[in-house]
Short mmCIF file of C-alpha atoms (C1' of nucleotides) in Angstrom, two decimals:
data_model
loop_
_atom_site.label_atom_id
_atom_site.label_comp_id
_atom_site.label_asym_id
_atom_site.label_seq_id
_atom_site.Cartn_x
_atom_site.Cartn_y
_atom_site.Cartn_z
CA MET U 288 136.82 89.33 95.72
CA ALA U 289 139.85 91.04 96.63
CA VAL U 290 139.89 94.89 96.71
CA MET U 291 136.50 95.79 95.61
CA ASP U 292 135.64 99.49 94.93
CA ARG U 293 132.84 100.94 96.88
CA ALA U 294 130.62 101.64 93.82
CA VAL U 295 131.30 98.50 92.27
CA ALA U 296 130.10 96.80 95.67
CA ARG U 297 127.26 98.95 95.55
CA GLU U 298 126.09 98.00 92.09
CA GLN U 299 126.74 94.27 92.72
CA ALA U 300 124.53 94.61 95.81
CA LEU U 301 121.88 96.45 94.01
CA ASP U 302 122.19 93.86 91.12
CA ALA U 303 121.31 90.85 93.63
CA ALA U 304 118.73 92.74 95.61
CA GLU U 305 116.60 93.59 92.46
CA GLU U 306 116.55 90.20 91.23
CA LEU U 307 115.71 88.65 94.58
CA PHE U 308 113.08 91.31 95.75
CA TYR U 309 111.44 91.67 92.40
CA GLY U 310 111.41 87.84 91.79
CA ARG U 311 110.49 86.65 95.30
CA GLY U 312 109.22 89.52 97.33
CA ILE U 313 111.08 91.68 99.80
CA GLN U 314 110.22 90.13 103.01
CA ALA U 315 110.62 86.70 101.73
CA VAL U 316 114.42 87.46 100.90
CA GLY U 317 116.81 87.88 103.83
CA MET U 318 120.13 90.14 104.03
CA ASP U 319 122.32 86.95 104.02
CA GLU U 320 120.79 85.93 100.79
CA ILE U 321 121.73 89.03 99.10
CA ARG U 322 125.41 88.74 100.40
CA ALA U 323 125.42 85.18 98.94
CA ALA U 324 124.08 86.30 95.53
CA SER U 325 126.15 89.41 95.45
CA GLY U 326 129.59 88.47 96.90
CA VAL U 327 129.25 91.74 98.72
CA SER U 328 129.98 90.53 102.65
CA LEU U 329 127.59 91.58 105.30
CA LYS U 330 130.00 94.05 106.74
CA ARG U 331 130.05 96.06 103.43
CA LEU U 332 126.33 95.50 102.70
CA TYR U 333 125.67 97.50 106.26
CA GLN U 334 128.17 100.09 105.26
CA LEU U 335 126.60 100.63 102.13
CA PHE U 336 123.13 100.46 103.41
CA PRO U 337 122.74 100.77 107.22
CA ALA U 338 119.61 98.91 107.17
CA LYS U 339 117.42 96.56 104.89
CA GLU U 340 114.86 99.29 104.37
CA GLN U 341 117.45 101.64 102.72
CA LEU U 342 118.64 98.94 100.49
CA VAL U 343 114.96 98.50 99.38
CA GLU U 344 114.76 102.11 98.81
CA ALA U 345 117.97 102.06 96.77
CA TYR U 346 116.67 99.29 94.66
CA LEU U 347 113.54 100.82 94.10
CA GLU U 348 115.32 104.23 93.24
CA ARG U 349 117.55 102.61 90.60
CA ARG U 350 114.96 100.43 89.02
CA ASP U 351 113.06 103.48 88.60
CA VAL U 352 115.64 105.25 86.64
CA ARG U 353 116.23 102.27 84.64
CA TRP U 354 112.43 101.38 83.90
CA ARG U 355 111.78 104.78 82.64
CA GLY U 356 114.99 104.86 80.63
CA ARG U 357 114.08 101.66 78.69
CA LEU U 358 110.48 102.97 78.31
CA ALA U 359 111.57 106.47 76.60
CA GLU U 360 114.38 104.61 74.88
CA PHE U 361 111.64 102.50 73.25
CA VAL U 362 109.27 105.32 72.56
CA ARG U 363 111.97 107.43 71.09
CA GLY U 364 112.04 105.12 67.98
CA ARG U 365 108.68 106.17 66.88
CA GLU U 366 108.30 109.46 64.77
CA ASP U 367 104.53 109.99 64.84
CA PRO U 368 103.67 111.95 68.10
CA GLU U 369 100.32 109.98 68.52
CA GLU U 370 102.37 106.78 67.81
CA ARG U 371 104.66 107.34 70.56
CA ILE U 372 101.71 107.58 72.98
CA LEU U 373 100.74 104.17 71.81
CA ALA U 374 104.39 102.73 71.99
CA VAL U 375 103.97 103.12 75.75
CA PHE U 376 101.40 100.15 75.66
CA ASP U 377 103.63 98.11 72.97
CA TRP U 378 106.37 98.50 75.34
CA LEU U 379 104.21 97.37 78.18
CA GLU U 380 103.69 94.37 76.29
CA HIS U 381 107.15 93.64 75.75
CA TRP U 382 107.70 94.23 79.55
CA PHE U 383 104.95 91.67 80.23
CA ALA U 384 106.35 89.17 78.03
CA GLU U 385 109.71 89.13 79.72
CA ASP U 386 111.14 86.15 81.70
CA GLY U 387 110.43 86.40 85.19
CA PHE U 388 107.78 89.42 84.91
CA ARG U 389 105.83 89.45 88.02
CA GLY U 390 103.96 92.53 87.67
CA CYS U 391 105.12 96.34 88.82
CA ALA U 392 107.68 96.39 91.30
CA TRP U 393 106.62 99.56 93.04
CA ILE U 394 102.71 98.33 93.15
CA ASN U 395 103.95 95.02 94.52
CA SER U 396 105.98 96.88 97.17
CA TYR U 397 103.25 98.93 97.97
CA GLY U 398 100.97 95.89 98.72
CA GLU U 399 104.02 94.40 100.73
CA LEU U 400 105.21 97.45 102.45
CA GLY U 401 102.73 100.30 102.01
CA ALA U 402 101.24 99.99 105.67
CA THR U 403 104.73 100.00 107.27
CA SER U 404 107.41 101.68 105.38
CA PRO U 405 107.07 105.50 104.52
CA ARG U 406 110.24 105.33 102.79
CA VAL U 407 108.84 102.70 100.46
CA VAL U 408 105.59 104.79 100.02
CA ALA U 409 107.58 107.81 98.96
CA GLN U 410 109.43 105.76 96.21
CA VAL U 411 106.41 104.04 94.93
CA ARG U 412 104.73 107.62 94.92
CA SER U 413 107.51 109.24 93.28
CA HIS U 414 107.90 106.46 90.58
CA LYS U 415 104.22 106.65 89.66
CA ARG U 416 104.14 110.51 89.59
CA ALA U 417 107.22 110.50 87.06
CA PHE U 418 105.55 107.87 84.92
CA ARG U 419 102.23 109.98 84.79
CA ALA U 420 104.30 112.97 84.02
CA TYR U 421 106.02 111.32 81.34
CA LEU U 422 102.62 110.32 79.66
CA ALA U 423 101.61 114.03 80.30
CA ASP U 424 104.57 115.22 78.20
CA LEU U 425 104.02 112.52 75.31
CA ILE U 426 100.31 114.01 75.44
CA ALA U 427 101.39 117.49 75.27
CA ASP U 428 103.94 116.75 72.62
CA ALA U 429 101.18 115.38 70.30
CA GLY U 430 99.09 118.69 70.81
CA LEU U 431 96.58 116.70 72.73
CA PRO U 432 94.46 117.98 75.44
CA ALA U 433 95.72 117.10 79.01
CA THR U 434 92.96 115.57 80.17
CA LEU U 435 93.94 112.32 78.34
CA THR U 436 96.62 111.95 80.68
CA ALA U 437 94.49 110.41 83.54
CA PRO U 438 92.55 107.77 81.48
CA LEU U 439 95.95 106.67 80.00
CA PHE U 440 97.61 106.44 83.17
CA LEU U 441 94.84 104.59 84.61
CA LEU U 442 94.80 102.03 81.56
CA ALA U 443 98.58 101.64 82.04
CA GLU U 444 98.18 100.80 85.68
CA GLY U 445 95.38 98.48 85.14
CA ALA U 446 97.34 96.77 82.60
CA MET U 447 100.35 96.20 84.83
CA VAL U 448 98.44 95.00 87.51
CA THR U 449 96.19 92.63 85.61
CA ALA U 450 99.40 91.27 83.69
CA GLY U 451 100.97 90.50 87.02
CA ILE U 452 98.02 88.40 88.29
CA THR U 453 97.12 86.63 85.40
CA ALA U 454 100.35 86.09 83.99
CA THR U 455 99.33 87.08 80.50
CA THR U 456 100.38 90.09 77.97
CA GLN U 457 96.87 90.47 77.06
CA PRO U 458 96.15 93.54 79.07
CA ALA U 459 98.84 95.51 77.10
CA ARG U 460 96.86 94.95 74.16
CA GLU U 461 93.78 95.59 75.58
CA ALA U 462 95.01 98.73 77.03
CA ARG U 463 96.42 99.94 73.67
CA ARG U 464 93.06 99.48 72.01
CA ALA U 465 91.14 101.53 74.54
CA ALA U 466 94.08 104.17 74.33
CA ALA U 467 93.59 104.45 70.65
CA VAL U 468 89.84 104.99 70.99
CA LEU U 469 90.35 107.65 73.51
CA LEU U 470 92.86 109.41 71.29
CA GLN U 471 90.29 109.27 68.38
CA SER U 472 87.53 110.77 70.46
CA ALA U 473 89.87 113.75 71.72
CA MET A 219 83.60 84.09 126.25
CA ALA A 220 81.99 80.86 127.84
CA VAL A 221 80.80 78.41 125.36
CA MET A 222 81.51 79.68 121.89
CA ASP A 223 79.91 78.16 118.78
CA ARG A 224 82.17 77.20 116.17
CA ALA A 225 80.49 79.44 113.66
CA VAL A 226 80.76 82.51 115.87
CA ALA A 227 84.30 82.11 116.98
CA ARG A 228 85.11 81.80 112.88
CA GLU A 229 83.21 85.00 112.24
CA GLN A 230 84.87 86.61 114.85
CA ALA A 231 88.33 85.50 113.93
CA LEU A 232 87.77 86.34 110.29
CA ASP A 233 86.48 89.95 111.59
CA ALA A 234 89.89 90.39 113.23
CA ALA A 235 91.88 89.04 110.57
CA GLU A 236 90.01 91.27 107.87
CA GLU A 237 90.72 94.42 109.86
CA LEU A 238 94.35 93.65 110.75
CA PHE A 239 95.35 91.99 107.44
CA TYR A 240 93.83 94.72 105.30
CA GLY A 241 95.19 97.52 107.45
CA ARG A 242 98.51 96.53 108.10
CA GLY A 243 99.43 93.83 105.89
CA ILE A 244 99.41 90.02 106.28
CA GLN A 245 102.87 89.69 107.22
CA ALA A 246 103.13 92.52 109.67
CA VAL A 247 100.03 90.81 111.69
CA GLY A 248 100.93 87.96 113.91
CA MET A 249 98.39 85.00 115.10
CA ASP A 250 98.83 86.23 118.64
CA GLU A 251 97.43 89.50 117.45
CA ILE A 252 94.71 88.25 115.80
CA ARG A 253 93.90 86.10 119.12
CA ALA A 254 93.99 89.37 121.19
CA ALA A 255 91.63 91.22 118.76
CA SER A 256 89.15 88.40 118.08
CA GLY A 257 88.83 86.90 121.75
CA VAL A 258 89.23 83.52 120.00
CA SER A 259 92.24 81.41 121.65
CA LEU A 260 95.08 80.26 119.84
CA LYS A 261 94.12 76.69 120.14
CA ARG A 262 90.77 77.58 118.84
CA LEU A 263 92.24 79.54 115.75
CA TYR A 264 94.26 76.55 114.88
CA GLN A 265 91.61 74.21 115.14
CA LEU A 266 89.26 76.46 112.49
CA PHE A 267 92.35 77.38 110.46
CA PRO A 268 95.30 74.58 110.64
CA ALA A 269 97.53 77.45 109.38
CA LYS A 270 97.81 80.94 108.91
CA GLU A 271 97.84 80.60 105.05
CA GLN A 272 94.37 79.36 105.39
CA LEU A 273 93.15 82.04 107.52
CA VAL A 274 94.36 84.28 105.00
CA GLU A 275 92.81 82.58 102.05
CA ALA A 276 89.29 82.49 104.45
CA TYR A 277 89.81 86.11 104.93
CA LEU A 278 90.33 86.77 101.19
CA GLU A 279 87.30 84.63 100.38
CA ARG A 280 84.80 86.31 102.75
CA ARG A 281 85.87 89.71 101.66
CA ASP A 282 85.51 89.05 98.14
CA VAL A 283 81.84 87.75 98.86
CA ARG A 284 81.14 91.08 100.81
CA TRP A 285 82.83 93.31 98.27
CA ARG A 286 81.03 92.11 95.29
CA GLY A 287 77.80 92.30 97.26
CA ARG A 288 78.22 95.64 98.43
CA LEU A 289 79.02 96.52 94.89
CA ALA A 290 76.06 94.81 93.36
CA GLU A 291 73.62 96.26 96.06
CA PHE A 292 74.83 99.88 95.03
CA VAL A 293 74.46 99.04 91.09
CA ARG A 294 70.86 97.49 91.68
CA GLY A 295 69.91 101.18 92.60
CA ARG A 296 70.09 102.46 89.34
CA GLU A 297 67.57 101.75 86.52
CA ASP A 298 69.20 102.70 83.23
CA PRO A 299 71.61 99.79 82.19
CA GLU A 300 74.29 102.21 81.02
CA GLU A 301 74.09 104.29 84.22
CA ARG A 302 74.53 100.72 85.97
CA ILE A 303 77.88 100.39 84.36
CA LEU A 304 78.96 103.99 85.50
CA ALA A 305 77.58 103.46 88.99
CA VAL A 306 80.30 100.92 89.35
CA PHE A 307 82.83 103.79 89.32
CA ASP A 308 80.68 105.84 91.73
CA TRP A 309 80.83 102.91 94.00
CA LEU A 310 84.49 103.00 93.53
CA GLU A 311 84.65 106.67 94.84
CA HIS A 312 82.65 105.65 97.97
CA TRP A 313 84.97 102.90 98.75
CA PHE A 314 88.09 104.99 98.32
CA ALA A 315 86.71 107.69 100.49
CA GLU A 316 86.06 104.98 103.34
CA ASP A 317 88.06 105.39 106.41
CA GLY A 318 91.08 103.07 106.30
CA PHE A 319 91.00 102.65 102.74
CA ARG A 320 94.26 101.31 101.65
CA GLY A 321 93.94 100.18 98.15
CA CYS A 322 92.55 96.74 97.01
CA ALA A 323 93.08 94.00 99.28
CA TRP A 324 93.63 91.47 96.41
CA ILE A 325 96.16 93.57 94.71
CA ASN A 326 97.93 94.11 97.86
CA SER A 327 97.73 90.42 99.12
CA TYR A 328 99.26 89.63 95.54
CA GLY A 329 102.05 91.94 95.99
CA GLU A 330 103.00 90.48 99.33
CA LEU A 331 102.36 86.85 98.79
CA GLY A 332 102.03 86.20 94.84
CA ALA A 333 105.55 84.91 94.81
CA THR A 334 105.20 82.49 97.53
CA SER A 335 101.55 81.29 98.32
CA PRO A 336 99.64 79.71 95.54
CA ARG A 337 96.59 79.61 97.48
CA VAL A 338 96.63 83.45 97.91
CA VAL A 339 97.27 83.67 93.91
CA ALA A 340 94.15 81.52 93.53
CA GLN A 341 92.15 83.90 95.51
CA VAL A 342 93.37 86.96 93.76
CA ARG A 343 92.55 85.25 90.29
CA SER A 344 89.26 84.10 91.27
CA HIS A 345 88.13 87.53 92.92
CA LYS A 346 89.48 89.43 89.87
CA ARG A 347 87.87 87.12 87.39
CA ALA A 348 84.43 87.36 89.29
CA PHE A 349 84.61 91.04 89.15
CA ARG A 350 85.36 91.11 85.40
CA ALA A 351 82.54 88.74 84.91
CA TYR A 352 80.25 91.37 86.58
CA LEU A 353 81.21 93.97 84.44
CA ALA A 354 80.73 91.75 81.64
CA ASP A 355 77.25 90.83 82.56
CA LEU A 356 76.45 94.70 83.15
CA ILE A 357 77.71 95.44 79.67
CA ALA A 358 75.76 92.54 78.21
CA ASP A 359 72.45 93.63 79.82
CA ALA A 360 73.07 97.01 78.36
CA GLY A 361 73.16 95.61 75.03
CA LEU A 362 76.88 97.02 74.45
CA PRO A 363 79.54 95.01 72.87
CA ALA A 364 81.65 92.52 75.07
CA THR A 365 84.61 94.21 73.94
CA LEU A 366 83.83 97.16 76.42
CA THR A 367 84.61 94.85 79.07
CA ALA A 368 88.56 94.65 79.09
CA PRO A 369 88.92 98.46 78.80
CA LEU A 370 86.37 99.22 81.64
CA PHE A 371 87.98 96.48 83.91
CA LEU A 372 91.40 97.84 83.41
CA LEU A 373 90.32 101.54 84.16
CA ALA A 374 88.81 100.14 87.40
CA GLU A 375 91.95 98.40 88.17
CA GLY A 376 93.99 101.17 87.61
CA ALA A 377 91.60 103.39 89.85
CA MET A 378 92.03 101.03 92.84
CA VAL A 379 95.60 100.73 92.29
CA THR A 380 96.19 104.59 92.04
CA ALA A 381 93.79 105.53 94.84
CA GLY A 382 95.74 103.07 97.15
CA ILE A 383 99.03 104.59 96.24
CA THR A 384 98.07 108.10 96.41
CA ALA A 385 95.34 108.05 98.85
CA THR A 386 92.95 110.15 96.92
CA THR A 387 89.40 109.38 95.65
CA GLN A 388 90.19 111.11 92.17
CA PRO A 389 90.91 108.25 90.21
CA ALA A 390 87.39 106.95 90.44
CA ARG A 391 86.05 109.91 88.66
CA GLU A 392 88.71 110.11 86.20
CA ALA A 393 88.10 106.24 85.34
CA ARG A 394 84.33 107.09 85.26
CA ARG A 395 84.82 109.77 82.69
CA ALA A 396 86.88 107.78 80.57
CA ALA A 397 84.61 104.86 80.82
CA ALA A 398 81.63 107.25 79.74
CA VAL A 399 83.56 108.29 76.83
CA LEU A 400 84.25 104.62 75.55
CA LEU A 401 80.31 104.18 76.27
CA GLN A 402 79.87 106.83 73.73
CA SER A 403 82.06 105.71 71.07
CA ALA A 404 80.63 101.98 71.28
"C1'" DC Y 105 79.03 64.69 144.45
"C1'" DT Y 106 82.42 63.05 141.39
"C1'" DG Y 107 85.50 62.59 137.65
"C1'" DG Y 108 86.36 62.90 132.91
"C1'" DG Y 109 86.95 65.71 129.16
"C1'" DC Y 110 86.84 70.31 126.63
"C1'" DA Y 111 88.47 75.10 126.41
"C1'" DG Y 112 91.33 78.92 127.41
"C1'" DA Y 113 95.70 81.21 128.89
"C1'" DG Y 114 99.71 81.47 128.07
"C1'" DA Y 115 104.69 79.26 128.34
"C1'" DA Y 116 107.57 76.69 125.26
"C1'" DC Y 117 109.74 75.44 121.12
"C1'" DG Y 118 112.24 76.02 116.78
"C1'" DT Y 119 113.16 78.65 113.27
"C1'" DG Y 120 114.35 82.78 110.42
"C1'" DC Y 121 116.24 86.64 110.22
"C1'" DG Y 122 118.04 91.60 110.84
"C1'" DT Y 123 122.03 93.35 113.01
"C1'" DT Y 124 126.38 93.13 115.30
"C1'" DC Y 125 130.81 91.06 116.87
"C1'" DT Y 126 134.99 88.28 116.67
"C1'" DC Y 127 138.62 86.55 114.64
"C1'" DC Y 128 141.83 85.92 111.00
"C1'" DG Y 129 144.44 86.87 107.14
"C1'" DC Y 130 146.43 89.98 103.71
"C1'" DT Y 131 148.36 94.40 102.28
"C1'" DG Y 132 151.15 98.05 102.15
"C1'" DG Y 133 154.12 101.61 104.50
"C1'" DG Y 134 158.32 102.11 107.62
"C1'" DC K 27 161.05 92.23 107.77
"C1'" DC K 28 157.22 94.16 110.90
"C1'" DC K 29 152.98 95.54 112.08
"C1'" DA K 30 148.68 98.55 111.87
"C1'" DG K 31 144.70 98.42 109.92
"C1'" DC K 32 141.20 97.25 106.45
"C1'" DG K 33 138.01 93.73 104.66
"C1'" DG K 34 135.97 88.94 104.47
"C1'" DA K 35 133.89 84.90 106.77
"C1'" DG K 36 130.81 83.51 109.38
"C1'" DA K 37 129.62 83.06 114.47
"C1'" DA K 38 126.68 85.28 117.68
"C1'" DC K 39 122.61 87.72 119.21
"C1'" DG K 40 117.99 89.63 120.22
"C1'" DC K 41 113.62 89.30 118.48
"C1'" DA K 42 109.57 87.97 116.45
"C1'" DC K 43 106.56 84.91 115.16
"C1'" DG K 44 104.18 80.38 113.62
"C1'" DT K 45 102.90 76.54 115.88
"C1'" DT K 46 102.47 73.28 119.88
"C1'" DC K 47 102.36 71.87 124.59
"C1'" DT K 48 100.93 72.23 129.79
"C1'" DC K 49 98.55 73.32 133.05
"C1'" DT K 50 94.31 74.48 135.25
"C1'" DG K 51 89.36 75.34 135.73
"C1'" DC K 52 85.01 74.47 134.32
"C1'" DC K 53 80.78 72.09 132.92
"C1'" DC K 54 77.85 68.20 132.84
"C1'" DA K 55 76.92 63.24 132.72
"C1'" DG K 56 76.36 59.54 136.07
#
DNA sequence: CTGGGCAGAGAACGTGCGTTCTCCGCTGGG
DNA sequence: CCCAGCGGAGAACGCACGTTCTCTGCCCAG
């Protein structure tokens, strides 16, 4: 681990943080464990992130970009604008089926730190706002009324939470079916 | 605090635990704080609950009974079976508007301890299963198809999560409207 | 009145962890 | 070849907290 570029160390730290924080919870993972998993020394870790809370913030921020990127990429594969909306739920199903899926990272973080960390709350709100805005765009692109945004968003959120708690993929299909009904009746 | 009946001490401990755990998170509250808030000595606390995890379990269990009781009581006030289903969402709105509302206690607990405490996970699953079953009963009583259960449940879960994160009551109304549309098209 | 045991207060213990510090080796410029 | 400084390893520090222990006083059976 000789000369390690600052940016590289940052990525490695965030890789380890993401895997551990998401998989086991934030408070359950110590900084030393992140050092061990990432190969980035404690000194360096604290140079990059002056406190654990900021590592958490960076973890959520980077995961947000990637998560929405993966979703958008999947959705782009569909042609029909209405199909694209439903594709969001198809993607949820893929996500729920992934190894190590343990619910929505932001909802979980909110449950864990919502009462004590304003920085975490800000990340969670910003992520959910972005996801909702993305849904709104898909709906607008399909020429559908904006009033569809809220129900589809709530269905997606409900599916994430329920998939996490029950450890099943079913909620994605249930939400998709309900979304299709709502699209019909619009 | 002279002679304190075991059952009374238990209730006082659970009262304090509920207020503190729900309001600030479970890991953020120490046993000593529960002692201070409840007036139940540490010794007694550990007689009643051999470990913190079991106090948490009891907190979730008692809250489940009360939460579903309050919901059912509210819903019983409506005559029409379909109105009763929508009343669930009206009740959610009341709940979201309460002082100190901070999202769904079970979703939050899952986010905080889902990865480390099987007892907590069991409580969360059992609560969500009971809530879903209650919805299913309302739907059956209205002579509506059982396939409505899943979407209404997901809407309610999405509303709880979103109301918690955004600290607004709006999601209850949005979910209600969507539920009404789904009832129409059934 | 007396003594034994229960209960509370709070100290004590052990551990885990966020954060900082110390020490040492390596590297690269003179 | 020499030395200044950066970086890593990991010890150290301080604190918080779950859990247990000790001490003291009170209540009540005899």
